[in-house]
Amino acid sequence: MENNHVIEAIDLSKTYLIRKKEQGIVGSIKALLKNKFNEKEAVKNISFTIDPGEMIGFIGPNGAGKTTVLKMLSGILFPTSGKVKVLGFNPSDRKSGFLKKISLVMGQKNQLIWDLPPIDTFHLNKEIYEINDDEFDKNLKELIRIFEIGDILDQQVRQLSLGQRMKCELVASLLHHPEILFLDEPTIGLDIIIQKKIRQFLKIVNREMKTTIILTSHYMDDVKEIAERVIVINQGSIIFDDALKSLSKRFANYKMVYLTLNKEVPKNILSKFGHIIKYEYPEMVFKVSPEKVAETTFFVLKNLDVDDININEPELEDIVRALFDK
Amino acid sequence: MTKELGNTGLLVIELMKTIKKYFKMYFLLVKYAAAADLTYWQNLSIGLLVEIFYQVAFLAFFAVIFFQTKSIAGWGPFEIIVLLGIDTFTSELLVGMILVNNTRELPNKIWSGELDRNLLTPVNPIFILTFGRPYFPSFISALPGFFLIWYGLVKLGVRLTVIGLAGSMLFFILGFILIVNMVLDFSLLTFFFQDTQTLPKIGERIAFSFTSRPDDMFGGFLKVLFFFLLPVVYVSSFSAKALITGIDWKYLCLAVLLTLISLIFTKWLWQKAIKNYSSASS
């Protein structure tokens, strides 16, 4: 195992036993007498490494195995087979030294004490993680600045908005300066403005605190803005593991052209250049191959009355959807 | 030899540090539980009233028995009052420290995946599951237990000795650990038998039904059961006896041995249980 990897997973698998029960009361009685289980392979022999300071996005449809991977990496779940080392530890041993170096933030579960202000949870974490007074004061001050939560420290958690709570969750998880931060759907349910802020904060945390960030999210904007590298999982297997930009190069060899027309034209006028996705006058959207972009633009500007033209990379959502549809 | 002594010394220092850390943490947990409960003072008042009602009803039950008989298994009314005092203290502490927000909640935590959070903290997960969320009203309603102990001892004309007091406290601590482990063991079975709220209640029922009984009541199979297999007699009965008549050294040694066995068994069961944990999907 190379020393510079913070995470190394080799042939990691996880199989769940799912209890089977027939419908209705008869089914319940039968299940009482005889338990039947189905095996579900949530993660199948996946291998990958992660280096210090990386920002990785795990993406995949529901049930793909992303969260299971995160839970195995953080020591919540025992792998069924395979090997995993995180910061030199076997995560499922849950050694105190290991747990002090990581954090897992789950968008749908909270660690803040519901009836008390967040500052009390921070103080409790100080004891739990054995942070000394000076370090605690320094870290807290730094995190209050980054996450802009100075004005809500003394408010009861239950009275905070979802966005404020998530900021405090992140602060509570970062107080001990973890080397690795696992994030499971951290922006779920948040409005767009707060989502954006959280992403900015996470980038600052990665830059200033050198924290390795591993994220799962359904929001492609999270992945696009935070992750430099993506690991795409489908049905428990890794189907892509590389830099984000090579995802579009490899799986979406086309550009998106967005036109706003001043004058209506026949739909098929541009069909020789690419595939028209949408045409609802005055908006037209079509796909073209990268080598035809110049020719298409020239044609459009010369022959059509155009108010606006935009040429973009395909949306990450579309690439991923196409990838899963394969 | 010097090196060995050095290592032993370091181990002792480490152990002391760990104990200090856990005490400090528990103090904070109780402080925050009190702060949270005091936020809803109406709930706190109702909680206290309910706990006091239980105690009064319990005392009334024994008062009714003593109208009919002079002693229970050789225990007179004031000896029983000392026993009930210790039992009040025990059961209220059990409710406040362990049951309400902790072992009773374990099935929910497993079912909802909330247990994940407990597994991620660098603290012994058994400590967090057992003591993580104290229920403050029970700490207040444990206090009348002292009054009952004092009243019973005064009426019996017992003069406390340091050894008797230390023995009683030792029986109490060992007995309390035994009961906590028993309750926790039943709760841990939830990991193996999914979808049930019943298991934690079995441990509770056994504890509440039998800790307040004089140990001399039990004979034959029941003695084997409550002295060895489900050792609930040490916490109140033997603690009371240590105060009133002196320490029963034979049973003190047995309590120490059983406590060690129960700690090892609970740890073993936890390790088995956690391997069965599949969390909940997000």
PDB file of N, CA and C in Angstrom, chain A residues 164-250:
ATOM      1  N   GLN A 164     -29.121  27.128   8.106  1.00  0.00           N
ATOM      2  CA  GLN A 164     -28.293  27.494   9.281  1.00  0.00           C
ATOM      3  C   GLN A 164     -27.866  26.238  10.028  1.00  0.00           C
ATOM      4  N   ARG A 165     -28.800  25.284  10.114  1.00  0.00           N
ATOM      5  CA  ARG A 165     -28.471  24.035  10.817  1.00  0.00           C
ATOM      6  C   ARG A 165     -27.349  23.287  10.102  1.00  0.00           C
ATOM      7  N   MET A 166     -27.430  23.259   8.769  1.00  0.00           N
ATOM      8  CA  MET A 166     -26.393  22.536   8.016  1.00  0.00           C
ATOM      9  C   MET A 166     -25.036  23.197   8.203  1.00  0.00           C
ATOM     10  N   LYS A 167     -25.033  24.542   8.241  1.00  0.00           N
ATOM     11  CA  LYS A 167     -23.752  25.228   8.473  1.00  0.00           C
ATOM     12  C   LYS A 167     -23.194  24.817   9.843  1.00  0.00           C
ATOM     13  N   CYS A 168     -24.087  24.787  10.841  1.00  0.00           N
ATOM     14  CA  CYS A 168     -23.633  24.411  12.195  1.00  0.00           C
ATOM     15  C   CYS A 168     -23.203  22.947  12.242  1.00  0.00           C
ATOM     16  N   GLU A 169     -23.904  22.087  11.512  1.00  0.00           N
ATOM     17  CA  GLU A 169     -23.505  20.669  11.425  1.00  0.00           C
ATOM     18  C   GLU A 169     -22.076  20.577  10.903  1.00  0.00           C
ATOM     19  N   LEU A 170     -21.814  21.352   9.857  1.00  0.00           N
ATOM     20  CA  LEU A 170     -20.465  21.305   9.262  1.00  0.00           C
ATOM     21  C   LEU A 170     -19.429  21.830  10.247  1.00  0.00           C
ATOM     22  N   VAL A 171     -19.773  22.899  10.953  1.00  0.00           N
ATOM     23  CA  VAL A 171     -18.823  23.438  11.940  1.00  0.00           C
ATOM     24  C   VAL A 171     -18.550  22.382  13.016  1.00  0.00           C
ATOM     25  N   ALA A 172     -19.636  21.747  13.510  1.00  0.00           N
ATOM     26  CA  ALA A 172     -19.464  20.719  14.554  1.00  0.00           C
ATOM     27  C   ALA A 172     -18.573  19.581  14.048  1.00  0.00           C
ATOM     28  N   SER A 173     -18.676  19.293  12.770  1.00  0.00           N
ATOM     29  CA  SER A 173     -17.898  18.181  12.212  1.00  0.00           C
ATOM     30  C   SER A 173     -16.455  18.552  11.900  1.00  0.00           C
ATOM     31  N   LEU A 174     -16.196  19.848  11.853  1.00  0.00           N
ATOM     32  CA  LEU A 174     -14.842  20.276  11.467  1.00  0.00           C
ATOM     33  C   LEU A 174     -14.014  20.798  12.641  1.00  0.00           C
ATOM     34  N   LEU A 175     -14.648  20.900  13.803  1.00  0.00           N
ATOM     35  CA  LEU A 175     -13.960  21.482  14.964  1.00  0.00           C
ATOM     36  C   LEU A 175     -12.659  20.768  15.300  1.00  0.00           C
ATOM     37  N   HIS A 176     -12.625  19.465  15.075  1.00  0.00           N
ATOM     38  CA  HIS A 176     -11.411  18.715  15.434  1.00  0.00           C
ATOM     39  C   HIS A 176     -10.443  18.623  14.251  1.00  0.00           C
ATOM     40  N   HIS A 177     -10.676  19.451  13.228  1.00  0.00           N
ATOM     41  CA  HIS A 177      -9.811  19.480  12.043  1.00  0.00           C
ATOM     42  C   HIS A 177      -9.605  18.079  11.452  1.00  0.00           C
ATOM     43  N   PRO A 178     -10.663  17.434  10.994  1.00  0.00           N
ATOM     44  CA  PRO A 178     -10.480  16.083  10.430  1.00  0.00           C
ATOM     45  C   PRO A 178      -9.658  16.138   9.153  1.00  0.00           C
ATOM     46  N   GLU A 179      -8.932  15.064   8.905  1.00  0.00           N
ATOM     47  CA  GLU A 179      -8.159  15.012   7.655  1.00  0.00           C
ATOM     48  C   GLU A 179      -9.069  14.657   6.488  1.00  0.00           C
ATOM     49  N   ILE A 180     -10.132  13.899   6.804  1.00  0.00           N
ATOM     50  CA  ILE A 180     -11.074  13.522   5.746  1.00  0.00           C
ATOM     51  C   ILE A 180     -12.487  13.906   6.177  1.00  0.00           C
ATOM     52  N   LEU A 181     -13.190  14.552   5.277  1.00  0.00           N
ATOM     53  CA  LEU A 181     -14.593  14.894   5.542  1.00  0.00           C
ATOM     54  C   LEU A 181     -15.465  14.142   4.538  1.00  0.00           C
ATOM     55  N   PHE A 182     -16.303  13.265   5.052  1.00  0.00           N
ATOM     56  CA  PHE A 182     -17.256  12.551   4.207  1.00  0.00           C
ATOM     57  C   PHE A 182     -18.575  13.319   4.243  1.00  0.00           C
ATOM     58  N   LEU A 183     -19.142  13.547   3.088  1.00  0.00           N
ATOM     59  CA  LEU A 183     -20.407  14.290   3.030  1.00  0.00           C
ATOM     60  C   LEU A 183     -21.429  13.468   2.263  1.00  0.00           C
ATOM     61  N   ASP A 184     -22.529  13.149   2.934  1.00  0.00           N
ATOM     62  CA  ASP A 184     -23.575  12.383   2.272  1.00  0.00           C
ATOM     63  C   ASP A 184     -24.779  13.301   2.053  1.00  0.00           C
ATOM     64  N   GLU A 185     -24.954  13.716   0.827  1.00  0.00           N
ATOM     65  CA  GLU A 185     -26.070  14.616   0.458  1.00  0.00           C
ATOM     66  C   GLU A 185     -26.110  15.845   1.373  1.00  0.00           C
ATOM     67  N   PRO A 186     -25.038  16.627   1.427  1.00  0.00           N
ATOM     68  CA  PRO A 186     -25.024  17.731   2.404  1.00  0.00           C
ATOM     69  C   PRO A 186     -25.976  18.869   2.057  1.00  0.00           C
ATOM     70  N   THR A 187     -26.401  18.966   0.802  1.00  0.00           N
ATOM     71  CA  THR A 187     -27.241  20.127   0.446  1.00  0.00           C
ATOM     72  C   THR A 187     -28.700  19.739   0.235  1.00  0.00           C
ATOM     73  N   ILE A 188     -29.034  18.514   0.633  1.00  0.00           N
ATOM     74  CA  ILE A 188     -30.402  18.039   0.386  1.00  0.00           C
ATOM     75  C   ILE A 188     -31.423  18.932   1.110  1.00  0.00           C
ATOM     76  N   GLY A 189     -32.431  19.351   0.389  1.00  0.00           N
ATOM     77  CA  GLY A 189     -33.504  20.163   0.961  1.00  0.00           C
ATOM     78  C   GLY A 189     -33.182  21.644   1.106  1.00  0.00           C
ATOM     79  N   LEU A 190     -31.959  22.043   0.780  1.00  0.00           N
ATOM     80  CA  LEU A 190     -31.599  23.455   0.954  1.00  0.00           C
ATOM     81  C   LEU A 190     -31.967  24.256  -0.293  1.00  0.00           C
ATOM     82  N   ASP A 191     -32.228  25.561  -0.092  1.00  0.00           N
ATOM     83  CA  ASP A 191     -32.532  26.368  -1.277  1.00  0.00           C
ATOM     84  C   ASP A 191     -31.239  26.640  -2.058  1.00  0.00           C
ATOM     85  N   ILE A 192     -31.435  27.128  -3.281  1.00  0.00           N
ATOM     86  CA  ILE A 192     -30.292  27.245  -4.207  1.00  0.00           C
ATOM     87  C   ILE A 192     -29.202  28.152  -3.652  1.00  0.00           C
ATOM     88  N   ILE A 193     -29.618  29.232  -2.986  1.00  0.00           N
ATOM     89  CA  ILE A 193     -28.616  30.198  -2.490  1.00  0.00           C
ATOM     90  C   ILE A 193     -27.761  29.541  -1.402  1.00  0.00           C
ATOM     91  N   ILE A 194     -28.429  28.853  -0.486  1.00  0.00           N
ATOM     92  CA  ILE A 194     -27.675  28.194   0.597  1.00  0.00           C
ATOM     93  C   ILE A 194     -26.824  27.056   0.033  1.00  0.00           C
ATOM     94  N   GLN A 195     -27.378  26.329  -0.946  1.00  0.00           N
ATOM     95  CA  GLN A 195     -26.581  25.250  -1.571  1.00  0.00           C
ATOM     96  C   GLN A 195     -25.264  25.823  -2.087  1.00  0.00           C
ATOM     97  N   LYS A 196     -25.380  26.953  -2.777  1.00  0.00           N
ATOM     98  CA  LYS A 196     -24.190  27.572  -3.364  1.00  0.00           C
ATOM     99  C   LYS A 196     -23.200  27.986  -2.270  1.00  0.00           C
ATOM    100  N   LYS A 197     -23.752  28.566  -1.203  1.00  0.00           N
ATOM    101  CA  LYS A 197     -22.885  29.005  -0.103  1.00  0.00           C
ATOM    102  C   LYS A 197     -22.146  27.819   0.503  1.00  0.00           C
ATOM    103  N   ILE A 198     -22.901  26.734   0.739  1.00  0.00           N
ATOM    104  CA  ILE A 198     -22.284  25.547   1.354  1.00  0.00           C
ATOM    105  C   ILE A 198     -21.138  25.056   0.463  1.00  0.00           C
ATOM    106  N   ARG A 199     -21.377  25.052  -0.837  1.00  0.00           N
ATOM    107  CA  ARG A 199     -20.308  24.612  -1.750  1.00  0.00           C
ATOM    108  C   ARG A 199     -19.083  25.511  -1.630  1.00  0.00           C
ATOM    109  N   GLN A 200     -19.350  26.829  -1.562  1.00  0.00           N
ATOM    110  CA  GLN A 200     -18.213  27.771  -1.427  1.00  0.00           C
ATOM    111  C   GLN A 200     -17.455  27.498  -0.129  1.00  0.00           C
ATOM    112  N   PHE A 201     -18.225  27.285   0.953  1.00  0.00           N
ATOM    113  CA  PHE A 201     -17.581  27.025   2.250  1.00  0.00           C
ATOM    114  C   PHE A 201     -16.704  25.786   2.171  1.00  0.00           C
ATOM    115  N   LEU A 202     -17.241  24.754   1.526  1.00  0.00           N
ATOM    116  CA  LEU A 202     -16.488  23.493   1.462  1.00  0.00           C
ATOM    117  C   LEU A 202     -15.197  23.672   0.676  1.00  0.00           C
ATOM    118  N   LYS A 203     -15.260  24.505  -0.365  1.00  0.00           N
ATOM    119  CA  LYS A 203     -14.032  24.750  -1.138  1.00  0.00           C
ATOM    120  C   LYS A 203     -13.000  25.483  -0.280  1.00  0.00           C
ATOM    121  N   ILE A 204     -13.498  26.409   0.540  1.00  0.00           N
ATOM    122  CA  ILE A 204     -12.577  27.145   1.436  1.00  0.00           C
ATOM    123  C   ILE A 204     -11.965  26.164   2.444  1.00  0.00           C
ATOM    124  N   VAL A 205     -12.819  25.293   2.988  1.00  0.00           N
ATOM    125  CA  VAL A 205     -12.327  24.308   3.974  1.00  0.00           C
ATOM    126  C   VAL A 205     -11.236  23.447   3.343  1.00  0.00           C
ATOM    127  N   ASN A 206     -11.468  23.001   2.125  1.00  0.00           N
ATOM    128  CA  ASN A 206     -10.480  22.166   1.427  1.00  0.00           C
ATOM    129  C   ASN A 206      -9.180  22.944   1.202  1.00  0.00           C
ATOM    130  N   ARG A 207      -9.333  24.203   0.824  1.00  0.00           N
ATOM    131  CA  ARG A 207      -8.153  24.998   0.505  1.00  0.00           C
ATOM    132  C   ARG A 207      -7.384  25.389   1.766  1.00  0.00           C
ATOM    133  N   GLU A 208      -8.117  25.887   2.761  1.00  0.00           N
ATOM    134  CA  GLU A 208      -7.439  26.441   3.942  1.00  0.00           C
ATOM    135  C   GLU A 208      -7.056  25.376   4.966  1.00  0.00           C
ATOM    136  N   MET A 209      -7.904  24.342   5.098  1.00  0.00           N
ATOM    137  CA  MET A 209      -7.631  23.346   6.128  1.00  0.00           C
ATOM    138  C   MET A 209      -7.036  22.065   5.538  1.00  0.00           C
ATOM    139  N   LYS A 210      -6.878  22.054   4.225  1.00  0.00           N
ATOM    140  CA  LYS A 210      -6.282  20.896   3.507  1.00  0.00           C
ATOM    141  C   LYS A 210      -7.063  19.593   3.766  1.00  0.00           C
ATOM    142  N   THR A 211      -8.355  19.740   3.935  1.00  0.00           N
ATOM    143  CA  THR A 211      -9.184  18.563   4.223  1.00  0.00           C
ATOM    144  C   THR A 211      -9.544  17.831   2.934  1.00  0.00           C
ATOM    145  N   THR A 212      -9.380  16.524   2.962  1.00  0.00           N
ATOM    146  CA  THR A 212      -9.826  15.710   1.824  1.00  0.00           C
ATOM    147  C   THR A 212     -11.345  15.608   1.919  1.00  0.00           C
ATOM    148  N   ILE A 213     -12.020  15.898   0.811  1.00  0.00           N
ATOM    149  CA  ILE A 213     -13.490  15.903   0.861  1.00  0.00           C
ATOM    150  C   ILE A 213     -14.052  14.838  -0.080  1.00  0.00           C
ATOM    151  N   ILE A 214     -14.902  14.001   0.463  1.00  0.00           N
ATOM    152  CA  ILE A 214     -15.539  12.954  -0.339  1.00  0.00           C
ATOM    153  C   ILE A 214     -17.040  13.132  -0.210  1.00  0.00           C
ATOM    154  N   LEU A 215     -17.672  13.334  -1.348  1.00  0.00           N
ATOM    155  CA  LEU A 215     -19.060  13.778  -1.332  1.00  0.00           C
ATOM    156  C   LEU A 215     -19.963  12.875  -2.164  1.00  0.00           C
ATOM    157  N   THR A 216     -21.145  12.608  -1.650  1.00  0.00           N
ATOM    158  CA  THR A 216     -22.162  12.009  -2.518  1.00  0.00           C
ATOM    159  C   THR A 216     -23.285  13.020  -2.612  1.00  0.00           C
ATOM    160  N   SER A 217     -23.868  13.134  -3.779  1.00  0.00           N
ATOM    161  CA  SER A 217     -24.973  14.071  -3.914  1.00  0.00           C
ATOM    162  C   SER A 217     -25.805  13.728  -5.138  1.00  0.00           C
ATOM    163  N   HIS A 218     -27.065  14.072  -5.039  1.00  0.00           N
ATOM    164  CA  HIS A 218     -27.926  13.941  -6.211  1.00  0.00           C
ATOM    165  C   HIS A 218     -27.894  15.214  -7.044  1.00  0.00           C
ATOM    166  N   TYR A 219     -27.415  16.291  -6.379  1.00  0.00           N
ATOM    167  CA  TYR A 219     -27.357  17.556  -7.113  1.00  0.00           C
ATOM    168  C   TYR A 219     -26.052  17.619  -7.893  1.00  0.00           C
ATOM    169  N   MET A 220     -26.192  17.629  -9.209  1.00  0.00           N
ATOM    170  CA  MET A 220     -24.979  17.640 -10.031  1.00  0.00           C
ATOM    171  C   MET A 220     -24.202  18.933  -9.850  1.00  0.00           C
ATOM    172  N   ASP A 221     -24.905  19.996  -9.429  1.00  0.00           N
ATOM    173  CA  ASP A 221     -24.190  21.254  -9.197  1.00  0.00           C
ATOM    174  C   ASP A 221     -23.192  21.106  -8.053  1.00  0.00           C
ATOM    175  N   ASP A 222     -23.557  20.312  -7.037  1.00  0.00           N
ATOM    176  CA  ASP A 222     -22.623  20.044  -5.931  1.00  0.00           C
ATOM    177  C   ASP A 222     -21.344  19.433  -6.490  1.00  0.00           C
ATOM    178  N   VAL A 223     -21.550  18.408  -7.306  1.00  0.00           N
ATOM    179  CA  VAL A 223     -20.406  17.668  -7.851  1.00  0.00           C
ATOM    180  C   VAL A 223     -19.593  18.570  -8.777  1.00  0.00           C
ATOM    181  N   LYS A 224     -20.329  19.296  -9.626  1.00  0.00           N
ATOM    182  CA  LYS A 224     -19.660  20.158 -10.609  1.00  0.00           C
ATOM    183  C   LYS A 224     -18.801  21.207  -9.917  1.00  0.00           C
ATOM    184  N   GLU A 225     -19.324  21.785  -8.849  1.00  0.00           N
ATOM    185  CA  GLU A 225     -18.611  22.889  -8.205  1.00  0.00           C
ATOM    186  C   GLU A 225     -17.569  22.427  -7.189  1.00  0.00           C
ATOM    187  N   ILE A 226     -17.796  21.261  -6.588  1.00  0.00           N
ATOM    188  CA  ILE A 226     -16.872  20.843  -5.526  1.00  0.00           C
ATOM    189  C   ILE A 226     -15.836  19.846  -6.031  1.00  0.00           C
ATOM    190  N   ALA A 227     -16.285  18.854  -6.769  1.00  0.00           N
ATOM    191  CA  ALA A 227     -15.389  17.726  -7.068  1.00  0.00           C
ATOM    192  C   ALA A 227     -14.487  18.001  -8.262  1.00  0.00           C
ATOM    193  N   GLU A 228     -13.227  17.617  -8.078  1.00  0.00           N
ATOM    194  CA  GLU A 228     -12.308  17.677  -9.214  1.00  0.00           C
ATOM    195  C   GLU A 228     -12.295  16.319  -9.911  1.00  0.00           C
ATOM    196  N   ARG A 229     -12.631  15.321  -9.130  1.00  0.00           N
ATOM    197  CA  ARG A 229     -12.632  13.965  -9.672  1.00  0.00           C
ATOM    198  C   ARG A 229     -13.965  13.310  -9.305  1.00  0.00           C
ATOM    199  N   VAL A 230     -14.492  12.510 -10.233  1.00  0.00           N
ATOM    200  CA  VAL A 230     -15.751  11.837  -9.909  1.00  0.00           C
ATOM    201  C   VAL A 230     -15.605  10.323 -10.015  1.00  0.00           C
ATOM    202  N   ILE A 231     -16.313   9.672  -9.113  1.00  0.00           N
ATOM    203  CA  ILE A 231     -16.399   8.214  -9.193  1.00  0.00           C
ATOM    204  C   ILE A 231     -17.877   7.903  -9.412  1.00  0.00           C
ATOM    205  N   VAL A 232     -18.159   7.336 -10.574  1.00  0.00           N
ATOM    206  CA  VAL A 232     -19.562   7.048 -10.889  1.00  0.00           C
ATOM    207  C   VAL A 232     -19.841   5.589 -10.545  1.00  0.00           C
ATOM    208  N   ILE A 233     -20.866   5.392  -9.737  1.00  0.00           N
ATOM    209  CA  ILE A 233     -21.230   4.034  -9.327  1.00  0.00           C
ATOM    210  C   ILE A 233     -22.609   3.712  -9.865  1.00  0.00           C
ATOM    211  N   ASN A 234     -22.733   2.546 -10.409  1.00  0.00           N
ATOM    212  CA  ASN A 234     -24.053   2.072 -10.823  1.00  0.00           C
ATOM    213  C   ASN A 234     -24.179   0.595 -10.466  1.00  0.00           C
ATOM    214  N   GLN A 235     -25.259   0.258  -9.834  1.00  0.00           N
ATOM    215  CA  GLN A 235     -25.519  -1.118  -9.393  1.00  0.00           C
ATOM    216  C   GLN A 235     -24.320  -1.729  -8.666  1.00  0.00           C
ATOM    217  N   GLY A 236     -23.716  -0.925  -7.821  1.00  0.00           N
ATOM    218  CA  GLY A 236     -22.645  -1.413  -6.963  1.00  0.00           C
ATOM    219  C   GLY A 236     -21.269  -1.471  -7.597  1.00  0.00           C
ATOM    220  N   SER A 237     -21.167  -1.125  -8.881  1.00  0.00           N
ATOM    221  CA  SER A 237     -19.860  -1.178  -9.544  1.00  0.00           C
ATOM    222  C   SER A 237     -19.429   0.206 -10.002  1.00  0.00           C
ATOM    223  N   ILE A 238     -18.116   0.403 -10.013  1.00  0.00           N
ATOM    224  CA  ILE A 238     -17.606   1.691 -10.506  1.00  0.00           C
ATOM    225  C   ILE A 238     -17.580   1.643 -12.031  1.00  0.00           C
ATOM    226  N   ILE A 239     -18.253   2.617 -12.640  1.00  0.00           N
ATOM    227  CA  ILE A 239     -18.233   2.616 -14.106  1.00  0.00           C
ATOM    228  C   ILE A 239     -17.387   3.761 -14.662  1.00  0.00           C
ATOM    229  N   PHE A 240     -16.968   4.653 -13.788  1.00  0.00           N
ATOM    230  CA  PHE A 240     -16.086   5.736 -14.229  1.00  0.00           C
ATOM    231  C   PHE A 240     -15.346   6.271 -13.017  1.00  0.00           C
ATOM    232  N   ASP A 241     -14.054   6.516 -13.173  1.00  0.00           N
ATOM    233  CA  ASP A 241     -13.272   7.101 -12.084  1.00  0.00           C
ATOM    234  C   ASP A 241     -12.166   7.938 -12.696  1.00  0.00           C
ATOM    235  N   ASP A 242     -12.420   9.232 -12.789  1.00  0.00           N
ATOM    236  CA  ASP A 242     -11.418  10.101 -13.408  1.00  0.00           C
ATOM    237  C   ASP A 242     -11.784  11.559 -13.118  1.00  0.00           C
ATOM    238  N   ALA A 243     -11.010  12.460 -13.749  1.00  0.00           N
ATOM    239  CA  ALA A 243     -11.296  13.887 -13.564  1.00  0.00           C
ATOM    240  C   ALA A 243     -12.672  14.203 -14.139  1.00  0.00           C
ATOM    241  N   LEU A 244     -13.314  15.187 -13.545  1.00  0.00           N
ATOM    242  CA  LEU A 244     -14.672  15.534 -13.965  1.00  0.00           C
ATOM    243  C   LEU A 244     -14.707  15.902 -15.449  1.00  0.00           C
ATOM    244  N   LYS A 245     -13.677  16.662 -15.882  1.00  0.00           N
ATOM    245  CA  LYS A 245     -13.727  17.130 -17.278  1.00  0.00           C
ATOM    246  C   LYS A 245     -13.617  15.974 -18.273  1.00  0.00           C
ATOM    247  N   SER A 246     -12.931  14.908 -17.877  1.00  0.00           N
ATOM    248  CA  SER A 246     -12.828  13.799 -18.830  1.00  0.00           C
ATOM    249  C   SER A 246     -14.115  12.985 -18.917  1.00  0.00           C
ATOM    250  N   LEU A 247     -15.018  13.215 -17.939  1.00  0.00           N
ATOM    251  CA  LEU A 247     -16.319  12.539 -18.011  1.00  0.00           C
ATOM    252  C   LEU A 247     -17.066  13.007 -19.253  1.00  0.00           C
ATOM    253  N   SER A 248     -17.070  14.337 -19.473  1.00  0.00           N
ATOM    254  CA  SER A 248     -17.787  14.824 -20.650  1.00  0.00           C
ATOM    255  C   SER A 248     -17.039  14.464 -21.933  1.00  0.00           C
ATOM    256  N   LYS A 249     -15.702  14.473 -21.847  1.00  0.00           N
ATOM    257  CA  LYS A 249     -14.935  14.118 -23.053  1.00  0.00           C
ATOM    258  C   LYS A 249     -15.232  12.685 -23.466  1.00  0.00           C
ATOM    259  N   ARG A 250     -15.284  11.804 -22.463  1.00  0.00           N
ATOM    260  CA  ARG A 250     -15.419  10.394 -22.790  1.00  0.00           C
ATOM    261  C   ARG A 250     -16.863   9.985 -23.107  1.00  0.00           C
TER     262      ARG A 250
END
